[in-house]
Short mmCIF file of C-alpha atoms in Angstrom, two decimals:
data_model
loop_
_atom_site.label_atom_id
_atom_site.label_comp_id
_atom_site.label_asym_id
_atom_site.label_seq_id
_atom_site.Cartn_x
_atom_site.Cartn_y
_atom_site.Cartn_z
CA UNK A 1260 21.98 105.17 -161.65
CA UNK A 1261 23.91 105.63 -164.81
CA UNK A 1262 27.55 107.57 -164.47
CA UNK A 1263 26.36 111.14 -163.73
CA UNK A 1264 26.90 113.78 -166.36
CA UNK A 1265 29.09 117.37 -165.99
CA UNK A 1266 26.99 119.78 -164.51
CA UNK A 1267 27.81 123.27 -165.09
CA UNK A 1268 25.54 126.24 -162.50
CA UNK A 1269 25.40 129.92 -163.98
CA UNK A 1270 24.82 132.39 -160.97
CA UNK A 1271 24.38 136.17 -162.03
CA UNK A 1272 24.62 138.70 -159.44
CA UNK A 1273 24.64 142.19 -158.94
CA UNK A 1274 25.11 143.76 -155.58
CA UNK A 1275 24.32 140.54 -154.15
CA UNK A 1276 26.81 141.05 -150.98
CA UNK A 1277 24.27 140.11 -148.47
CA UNK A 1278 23.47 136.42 -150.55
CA UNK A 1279 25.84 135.43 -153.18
CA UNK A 1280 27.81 133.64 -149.91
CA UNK A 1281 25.14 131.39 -149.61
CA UNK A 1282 23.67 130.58 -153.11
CA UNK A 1283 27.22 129.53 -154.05
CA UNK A 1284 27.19 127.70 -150.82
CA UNK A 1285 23.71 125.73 -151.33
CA UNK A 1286 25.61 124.73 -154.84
CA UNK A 1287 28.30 123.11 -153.42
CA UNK A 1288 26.27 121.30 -150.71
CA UNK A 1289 24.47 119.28 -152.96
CA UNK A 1290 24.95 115.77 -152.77
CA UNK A 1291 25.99 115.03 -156.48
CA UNK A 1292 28.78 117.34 -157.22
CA UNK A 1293 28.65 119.85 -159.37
CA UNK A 1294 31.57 120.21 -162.14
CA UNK A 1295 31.49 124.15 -162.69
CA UNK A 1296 30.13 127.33 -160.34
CA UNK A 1297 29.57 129.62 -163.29
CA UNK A 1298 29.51 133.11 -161.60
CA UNK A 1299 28.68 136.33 -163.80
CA UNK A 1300 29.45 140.21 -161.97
CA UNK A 1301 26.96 142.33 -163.79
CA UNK A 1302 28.34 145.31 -162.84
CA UNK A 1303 28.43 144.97 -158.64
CA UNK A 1304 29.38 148.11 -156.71
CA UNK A 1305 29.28 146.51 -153.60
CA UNK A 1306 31.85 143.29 -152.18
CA UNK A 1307 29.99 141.13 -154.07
CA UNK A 1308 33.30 140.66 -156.11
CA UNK A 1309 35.76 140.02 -153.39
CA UNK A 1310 33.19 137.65 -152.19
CA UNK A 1311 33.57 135.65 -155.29
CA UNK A 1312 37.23 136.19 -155.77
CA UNK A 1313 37.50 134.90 -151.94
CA UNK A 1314 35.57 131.93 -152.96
CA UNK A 1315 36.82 131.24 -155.95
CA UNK A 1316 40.38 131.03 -154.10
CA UNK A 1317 39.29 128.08 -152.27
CA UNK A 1318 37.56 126.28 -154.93
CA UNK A 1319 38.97 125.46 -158.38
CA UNK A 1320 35.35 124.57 -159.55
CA UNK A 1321 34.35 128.78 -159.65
CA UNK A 1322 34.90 130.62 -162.71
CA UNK A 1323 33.78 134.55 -162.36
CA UNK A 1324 33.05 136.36 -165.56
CA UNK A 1325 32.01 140.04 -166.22
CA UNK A 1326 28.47 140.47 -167.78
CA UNK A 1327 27.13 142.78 -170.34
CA UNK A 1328 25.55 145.04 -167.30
CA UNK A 1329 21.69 144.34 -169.70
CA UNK A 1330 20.25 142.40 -167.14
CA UNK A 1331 19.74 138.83 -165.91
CA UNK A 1332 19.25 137.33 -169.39
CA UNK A 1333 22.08 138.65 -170.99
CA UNK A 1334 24.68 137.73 -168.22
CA UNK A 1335 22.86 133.74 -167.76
CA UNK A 1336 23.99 133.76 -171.75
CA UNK A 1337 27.94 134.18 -170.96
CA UNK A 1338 27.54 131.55 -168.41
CA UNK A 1339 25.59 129.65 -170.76
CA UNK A 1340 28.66 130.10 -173.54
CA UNK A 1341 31.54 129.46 -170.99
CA UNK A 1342 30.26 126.40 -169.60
CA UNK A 1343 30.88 122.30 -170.59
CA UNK A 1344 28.77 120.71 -168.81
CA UNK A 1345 26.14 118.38 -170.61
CA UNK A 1346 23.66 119.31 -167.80
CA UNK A 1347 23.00 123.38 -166.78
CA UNK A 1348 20.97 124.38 -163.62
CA UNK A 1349 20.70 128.00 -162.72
CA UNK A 1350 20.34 129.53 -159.68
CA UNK A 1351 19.84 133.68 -158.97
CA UNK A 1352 22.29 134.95 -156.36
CA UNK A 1353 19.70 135.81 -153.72
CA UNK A 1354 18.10 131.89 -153.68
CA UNK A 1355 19.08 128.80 -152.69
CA UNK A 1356 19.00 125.18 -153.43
CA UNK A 1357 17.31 122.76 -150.96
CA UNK A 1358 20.85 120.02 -150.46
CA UNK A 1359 18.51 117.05 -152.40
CA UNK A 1360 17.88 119.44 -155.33
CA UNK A 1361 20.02 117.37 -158.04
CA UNK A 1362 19.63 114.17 -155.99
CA UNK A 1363 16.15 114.38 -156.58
CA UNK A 1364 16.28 115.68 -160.12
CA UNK A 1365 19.26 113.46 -161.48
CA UNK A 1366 17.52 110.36 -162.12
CA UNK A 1367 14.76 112.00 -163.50
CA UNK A 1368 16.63 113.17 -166.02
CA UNK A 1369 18.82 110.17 -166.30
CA UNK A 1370 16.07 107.86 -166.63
CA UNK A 1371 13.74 108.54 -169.82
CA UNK A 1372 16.56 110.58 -172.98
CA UNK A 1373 13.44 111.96 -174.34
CA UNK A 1374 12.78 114.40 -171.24
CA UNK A 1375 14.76 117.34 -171.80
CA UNK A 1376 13.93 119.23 -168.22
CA UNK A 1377 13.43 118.33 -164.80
CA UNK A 1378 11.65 120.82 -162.38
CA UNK A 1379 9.86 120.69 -159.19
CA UNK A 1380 8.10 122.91 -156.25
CA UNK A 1381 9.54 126.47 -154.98
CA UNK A 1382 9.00 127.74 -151.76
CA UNK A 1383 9.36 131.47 -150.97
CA UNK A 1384 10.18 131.94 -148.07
CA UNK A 1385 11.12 135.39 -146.17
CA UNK A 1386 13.77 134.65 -143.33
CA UNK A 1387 16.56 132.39 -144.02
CA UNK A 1388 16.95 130.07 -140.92
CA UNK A 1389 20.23 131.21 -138.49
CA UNK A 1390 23.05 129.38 -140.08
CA UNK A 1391 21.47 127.08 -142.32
CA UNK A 1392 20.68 127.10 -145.97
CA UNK A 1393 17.08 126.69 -145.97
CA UNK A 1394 13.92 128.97 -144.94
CA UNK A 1395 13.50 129.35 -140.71
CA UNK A 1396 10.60 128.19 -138.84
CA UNK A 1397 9.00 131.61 -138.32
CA UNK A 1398 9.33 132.28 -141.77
CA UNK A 1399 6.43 133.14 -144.03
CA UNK A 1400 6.24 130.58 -146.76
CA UNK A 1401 4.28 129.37 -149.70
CA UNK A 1402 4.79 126.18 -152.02
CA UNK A 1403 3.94 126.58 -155.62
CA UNK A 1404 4.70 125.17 -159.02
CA UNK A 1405 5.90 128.71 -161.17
CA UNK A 1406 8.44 129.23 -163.87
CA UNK A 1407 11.62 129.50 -161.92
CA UNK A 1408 14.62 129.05 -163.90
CA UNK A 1409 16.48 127.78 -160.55
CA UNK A 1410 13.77 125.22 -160.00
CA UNK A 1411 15.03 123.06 -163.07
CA UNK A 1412 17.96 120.66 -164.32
CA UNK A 1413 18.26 120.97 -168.22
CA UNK A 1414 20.33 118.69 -170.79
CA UNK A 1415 22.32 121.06 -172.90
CA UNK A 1416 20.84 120.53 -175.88
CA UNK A 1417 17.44 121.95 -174.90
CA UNK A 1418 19.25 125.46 -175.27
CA UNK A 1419 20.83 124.13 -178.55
CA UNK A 1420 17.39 123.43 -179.92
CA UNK A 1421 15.49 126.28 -178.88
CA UNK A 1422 18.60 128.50 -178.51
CA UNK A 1423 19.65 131.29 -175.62
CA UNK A 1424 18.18 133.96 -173.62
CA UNK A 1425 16.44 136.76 -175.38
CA UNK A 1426 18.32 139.36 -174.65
CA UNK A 1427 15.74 141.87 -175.19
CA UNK A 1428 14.05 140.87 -171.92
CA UNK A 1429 14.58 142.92 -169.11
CA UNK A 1430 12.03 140.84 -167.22
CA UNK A 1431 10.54 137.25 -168.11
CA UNK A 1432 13.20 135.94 -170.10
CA UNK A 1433 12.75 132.51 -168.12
CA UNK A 1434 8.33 132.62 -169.24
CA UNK A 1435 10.07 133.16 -172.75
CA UNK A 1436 12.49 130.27 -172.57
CA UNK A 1437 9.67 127.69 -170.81
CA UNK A 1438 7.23 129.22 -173.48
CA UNK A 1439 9.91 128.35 -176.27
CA UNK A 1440 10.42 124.95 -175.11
CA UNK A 1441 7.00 124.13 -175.09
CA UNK A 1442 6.38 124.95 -178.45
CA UNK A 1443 9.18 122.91 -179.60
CA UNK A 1444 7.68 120.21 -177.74
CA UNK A 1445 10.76 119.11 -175.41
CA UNK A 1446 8.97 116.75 -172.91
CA UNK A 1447 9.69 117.81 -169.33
CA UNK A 1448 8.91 116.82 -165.95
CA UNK A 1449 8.04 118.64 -162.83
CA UNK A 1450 8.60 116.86 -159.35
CA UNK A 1451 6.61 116.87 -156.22
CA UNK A 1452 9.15 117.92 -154.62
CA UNK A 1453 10.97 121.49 -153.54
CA UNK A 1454 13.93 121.82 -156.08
CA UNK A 1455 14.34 126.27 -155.48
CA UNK A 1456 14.17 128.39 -152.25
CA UNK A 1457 13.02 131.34 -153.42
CA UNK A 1458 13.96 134.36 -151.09
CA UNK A 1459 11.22 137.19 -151.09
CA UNK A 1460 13.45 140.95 -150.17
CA UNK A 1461 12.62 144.36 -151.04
CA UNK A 1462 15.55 144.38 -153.48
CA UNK A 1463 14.68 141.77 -155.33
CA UNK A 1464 13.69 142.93 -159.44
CA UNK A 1465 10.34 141.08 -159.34
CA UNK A 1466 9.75 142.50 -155.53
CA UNK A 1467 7.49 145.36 -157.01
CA UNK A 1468 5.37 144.67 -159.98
CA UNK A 1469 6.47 147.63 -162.10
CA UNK A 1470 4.97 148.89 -166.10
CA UNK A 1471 8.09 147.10 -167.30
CA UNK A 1472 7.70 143.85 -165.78
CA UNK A 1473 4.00 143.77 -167.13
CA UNK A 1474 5.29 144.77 -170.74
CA UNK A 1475 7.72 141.96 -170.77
CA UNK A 1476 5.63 139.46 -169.25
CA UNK A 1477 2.87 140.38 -171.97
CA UNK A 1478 5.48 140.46 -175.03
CA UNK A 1479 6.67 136.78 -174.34
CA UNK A 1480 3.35 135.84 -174.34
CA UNK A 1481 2.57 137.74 -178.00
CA UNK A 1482 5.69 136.59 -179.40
CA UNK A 1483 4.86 133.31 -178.25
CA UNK A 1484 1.53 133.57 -180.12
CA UNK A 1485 3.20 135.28 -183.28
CA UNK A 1486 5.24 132.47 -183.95
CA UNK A 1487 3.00 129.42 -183.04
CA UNK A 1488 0.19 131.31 -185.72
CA UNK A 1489 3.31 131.05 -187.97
CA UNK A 1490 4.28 127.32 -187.68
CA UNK A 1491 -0.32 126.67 -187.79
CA UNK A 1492 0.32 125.21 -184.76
CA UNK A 1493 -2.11 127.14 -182.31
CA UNK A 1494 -3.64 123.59 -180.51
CA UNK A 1495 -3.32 124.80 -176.42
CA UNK A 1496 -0.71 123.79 -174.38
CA UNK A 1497 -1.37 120.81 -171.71
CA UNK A 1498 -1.53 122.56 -167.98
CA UNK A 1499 1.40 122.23 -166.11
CA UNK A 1500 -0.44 120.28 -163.41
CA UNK A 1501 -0.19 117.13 -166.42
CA UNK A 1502 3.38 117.42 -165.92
CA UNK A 1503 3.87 116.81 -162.19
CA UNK A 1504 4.92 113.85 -161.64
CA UNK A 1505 5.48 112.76 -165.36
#
């Protein structure tokens, strides 16, 4: 495999005490290192920041940065500014990373320039297994392909070329990014493989599907529409299921 990239991780978090141990955690387990922990404190009331001041103590790798208290978009864009890397993978502070993730997803991305994202499987899962970073056995769990920002490895210049978050999303920023990237016809690939355990909790944004949610989810979509009537480019996207294992 060709000499592996910097790869910089933005991690926002707000009152994520109970997690934010453990997402940072699945980060640095991964096999290929990763060359910056972006963390952004959107406003925590809890010890989420001690947390992250304790672990950035003990790792030089962490950089903590306060965010603009607007929501998940907004605070993934001052990680986004702050960090080198050539390669970005997210992660929300209430997930984690199966260890393969970037082992998997690396060569992917390494092997064909032209693909410009790497993604893969989630599971949700609802009990975290005692001690370890991955769902337990008596967990309730379900395997899907969905737009899940922490599911992917992306070369910098994707956001370059399509640019940042939106910052006017509360909700579905990441169907607005995908939906952005498509349109500018960025080749991607999604894996057969689990790349994102996605933790289902009752304090989770998306654990309740609320007006809001549904009014963001819709506007990406229109905007989406708005600007592909603009460029007279309105032939349908390809299904995602074309992509696995492209």
């Amino acid at each position: 495999m060709a000499a592996i990239p910097l790869i910089s991780t933005i991690t926002p978090v707000r009152n994520g005490e109970p997690f934010i141990a453990d997402a940072v955690r699945s980060i640095k387990s991964q096999a290929i290192d990763v060359g910056e922990i972006h963390i952004i404190d959107d406003g925590s009331t809890d010890a989420t920041r001690s947390i992250v001041e304790g672990l950035a103590r003990d790792d030089s790798r962490i950089h903590i940065h306060d965010g603009p208290q607007r929501g998940p978009g907004p605070a993934r864009n001052v990680g986004l500014k702050a960090a080198k890397g050539e390669c970005i993978a997210f992660l929300d502070c209430d997930d984690m990373w199966p260890q393969d993730k970037l082992e998997l997803q690396m060569p992917r991305l390494l092997a064909d320039p032209k693909v410009g994202m790497v993604s893969g499987f989630v599971k949700y899962f609802d009990k975290q297994d005692d001690g370890e970073l991955k769902p337990a056995g008596d967990s309730r769990t379900e395997e899907i392909y969905h737009v899940h920002l922490g599911a992917c490895l992306y070369w910098r210049h994707v956001f370059d070329e399509v640019g940042i978050f939106d910052e006017k999303f509360l909700y579905s920023e990441d169907v607005d990014l995908m939906l952005r990237i498509r349109e500018a016809g960025i080749p991607f690939s999604i894996m057969d493989d689990i790349t994102l355990f996605y933790r289902r909790h009752d304090n989770s944004m998306t654990s309740k599907l609320t007006v809001e949610e549904k009014r963001d989810f819709n506007r990406a979509l229109t905007l989406s529409l708005m600007r592909r009537k603009k460029s007279g480019n309105l032939a349908p996207f390809k299904p995602f299921r074309d992509y696995v294992g492209y």
